[in-house]
């Protein structure tokens, strides 16, 4: 008997040990090593055995042309990438002088290697690749199979190298990779709203990455990683400082700091730009006025430009916020935006610099009660100036006419300035979309605006084509307000890396599909495994609409907390300017809700091309998601769904919250496939997003019910707290508010 018990015990112990071992093994297999996110989408983790062997045979060495800084950067990236993917140190991947079997060969069009197969086809491809494009293909040199990365310029080689590595990371077989690509727009710029004291306006990822204090002599290696990440997407410009600029940024001390950053970014094809304050010479007491037509002012800027280009020969130019939100500008002297932009443009022209002049302007209404429509003001000021800007000026227009809201119709200026190159300004940092807490993938927002058909000239004319100069004959560009900071993971959250990624990819090719971009990013960031990619992409693709629904559904806008823009505050009605108050935008009362922008209201709708204006002037033909942007409608207005407007509004708020539930559930199912550190961080953020979505829903419904006086639709849950409770919440330390 004792023997039997002993045997049973022994068996049990063995069984337990086995279970424990199996458990350990599965945990080990399931849980990848923790990651802190620093590597972004350039993780280069070891490939599984079979593809690794294939790559090892297809990447026996790297052969590169002459040793320029950009070619060195390309070779270094290939070495780093291959070392990671192959899981061994790069000593076998030495730079080879002569291509050998399985080499990765970088070649400029002007000096293609001798013995290259299909050279005519290659030349034809390169002829279409332009100054920044590339060709990647498997071919032969003197009979030996090689991978060829070819381009007309060094930067094309760097971009081609990154594109090849991206395919490999996504699991493509090396023999099958054939790429030919080039950017659609010449200017692909990140705008940093970084202050000289390292705070970041609307930044949610820590301090500025630019350590202005330590520069120029102490240069953080992180600047190189910043450059690599941007170059991997094709971003080729960085405005280093906030549009609310300080005069000091043009002082010799700061120009030296800027030059040090430019030196790091240059090999990666990234030019630096600065935001400049209109009144700089006046504030530095070097002129008596800042009137753009005063010759002394123009001479000052010309001298300043000469000084800048002496230290930064490839300096990109200036970004200017003038006569906007209290910033000085040419209108202070009775001049217009073109007078101002052209004066600066003349100073930069000899150096081939450009001016990006922002159209984000709105003036205080004469009287709070008779406020004009803020959405109409940029058009009113800029449209009459079409064709009056110097050749090296681009007018930079925000994606919508208000201010980076969860949803806006495309800005009417995109269809109204046929003689001016325009730049798109997107906001990658999520000032109005839940900061770095909420998971909101902006790809669908970018896509929606870029595909918006302006119908300019009575033809199909999507915004993307306008930027490409289809209408103007002069090409524009695209800018994104960066979400980058000194946080270890750069953007404050893993999923906000996707917004930097998507911005860069759309800047390169405005016709991309946001889902395809999400698939790339998910594969690169987690693993190219459909069990990971499919659910991650699903979460991403529903996330933006979820935020619209729990914040500002059906075309509502600008209802965020005062100043910091955190959380709901639709009740605010006491700010100094009418158009700072949420009540100005939603106009909710007993009679209904929404901003009448048709002929019976502000008539801002008339700023769109006739085809578009006609459609948006009628609630029946206005897309429901923009309804209250253009129309003030009674609460019992019948929606296409058959519900009343009031019921529909509540349903959207509920749907937004339910979508966050669904995202949370999807993430939970991803637990076995994501490293514990990133998993836990995302899970916490989703939980917080869920709380804040509920808060948005409850506070807005409490408030709108108070305005409408209507009972809640059948089955709708009453808000958790009273309206007074929500109104009393205060957030004096919310981040990002300058
Ligand atoms: C708004 C921001 C503000 C910026 C301004 C701008 O709230 O911090 O300075 O836009 O774009 O979105 O100039």
CSV table of N, CA and C and ligand atoms in Angstrom, one decimal, residues 193 201-202 243-244 321 325 358 360 398 403-404 425 427 431-432 565, ligand 1:
chain,number,residue,atom,x,y,z
A,193,UNK,N,6.7,71.0,-33.0
A,193,UNK,CA,6.3,72.1,-32.3
A,193,UNK,C,7.1,72.2,-31.0
A,201,UNK,N,4.8,71.9,-27.5
A,201,UNK,CA,3.4,72.3,-27.7
A,201,UNK,C,2.7,71.1,-28.3
A,202,UNK,N,1.6,70.7,-27.6
A,202,UNK,CA,0.8,69.5,-28.0
A,202,UNK,C,1.7,68.2,-28.1
A,243,UNK,N,5.9,76.5,-34.3
A,243,UNK,CA,5.3,77.6,-35.2
A,243,UNK,C,5.1,78.8,-34.3
A,244,UNK,N,4.8,78.7,-33.1
A,244,UNK,CA,4.8,79.8,-32.2
A,244,UNK,C,6.2,80.1,-31.8
A,321,UNK,N,4.0,81.2,-39.1
A,321,UNK,CA,2.7,81.4,-38.6
A,321,UNK,C,2.6,82.9,-38.3
A,325,UNK,N,-3.7,83.6,-34.1
A,325,UNK,CA,-3.7,83.4,-32.7
A,325,UNK,C,-2.7,84.3,-31.9
A,358,UNK,N,1.8,79.5,-43.5
A,358,UNK,CA,0.6,78.8,-43.0
A,358,UNK,C,-0.7,79.6,-43.2
A,360,UNK,N,-3.3,78.9,-41.5
A,360,UNK,CA,-4.1,78.7,-40.3
A,360,UNK,C,-4.3,80.1,-39.6
A,398,UNK,N,-4.0,73.5,-43.2
A,398,UNK,CA,-4.4,72.3,-42.4
A,398,UNK,C,-5.4,71.5,-43.1
A,403,UNK,N,-9.5,72.9,-37.0
A,403,UNK,CA,-8.3,72.7,-36.3
A,403,UNK,C,-8.1,71.2,-35.9
A,404,UNK,N,-7.7,70.4,-36.9
A,404,UNK,CA,-7.3,69.0,-36.5
A,404,UNK,C,-8.3,68.2,-35.7
A,425,UNK,N,-1.1,70.2,-44.2
A,425,UNK,CA,-0.6,70.1,-42.9
A,425,UNK,C,-1.6,69.1,-42.1
A,427,UNK,N,-1.9,66.7,-38.5
A,427,UNK,CA,-1.4,66.7,-37.2
A,427,UNK,C,-1.2,65.2,-36.8
A,431,UNK,N,-3.6,66.0,-30.5
A,431,UNK,CA,-4.1,67.0,-29.7
A,431,UNK,C,-5.6,66.8,-29.4
A,432,UNK,N,-6.3,66.5,-30.4
A,432,UNK,CA,-7.8,66.4,-30.2
A,432,UNK,C,-8.3,64.9,-30.3
A,565,UNK,N,-7.4,71.0,-24.2
A,565,UNK,CA,-8.1,70.1,-25.2
A,565,UNK,C,-8.3,68.7,-24.7
B,1,LIG,C1,-3.8,74.5,-32.6
B,1,LIG,C2,-3.1,74.3,-31.3
B,1,LIG,C3,-2.1,75.3,-31.0
B,1,LIG,C4,-1.3,75.7,-32.2
B,1,LIG,C5,-2.2,76.0,-33.4
B,1,LIG,C6,-1.4,76.2,-34.7
B,1,LIG,O1,-4.0,74.2,-30.3
B,1,LIG,O2,-1.3,74.9,-29.9
B,1,LIG,O3,-0.3,76.7,-32.0
B,1,LIG,O4,-3.1,75.0,-33.6
B,1,LIG,O5,-1.5,75.3,-35.5
B,1,LIG,O6,-4.1,73.2,-33.0
B,1,LIG,O7,-0.8,77.2,-34.9
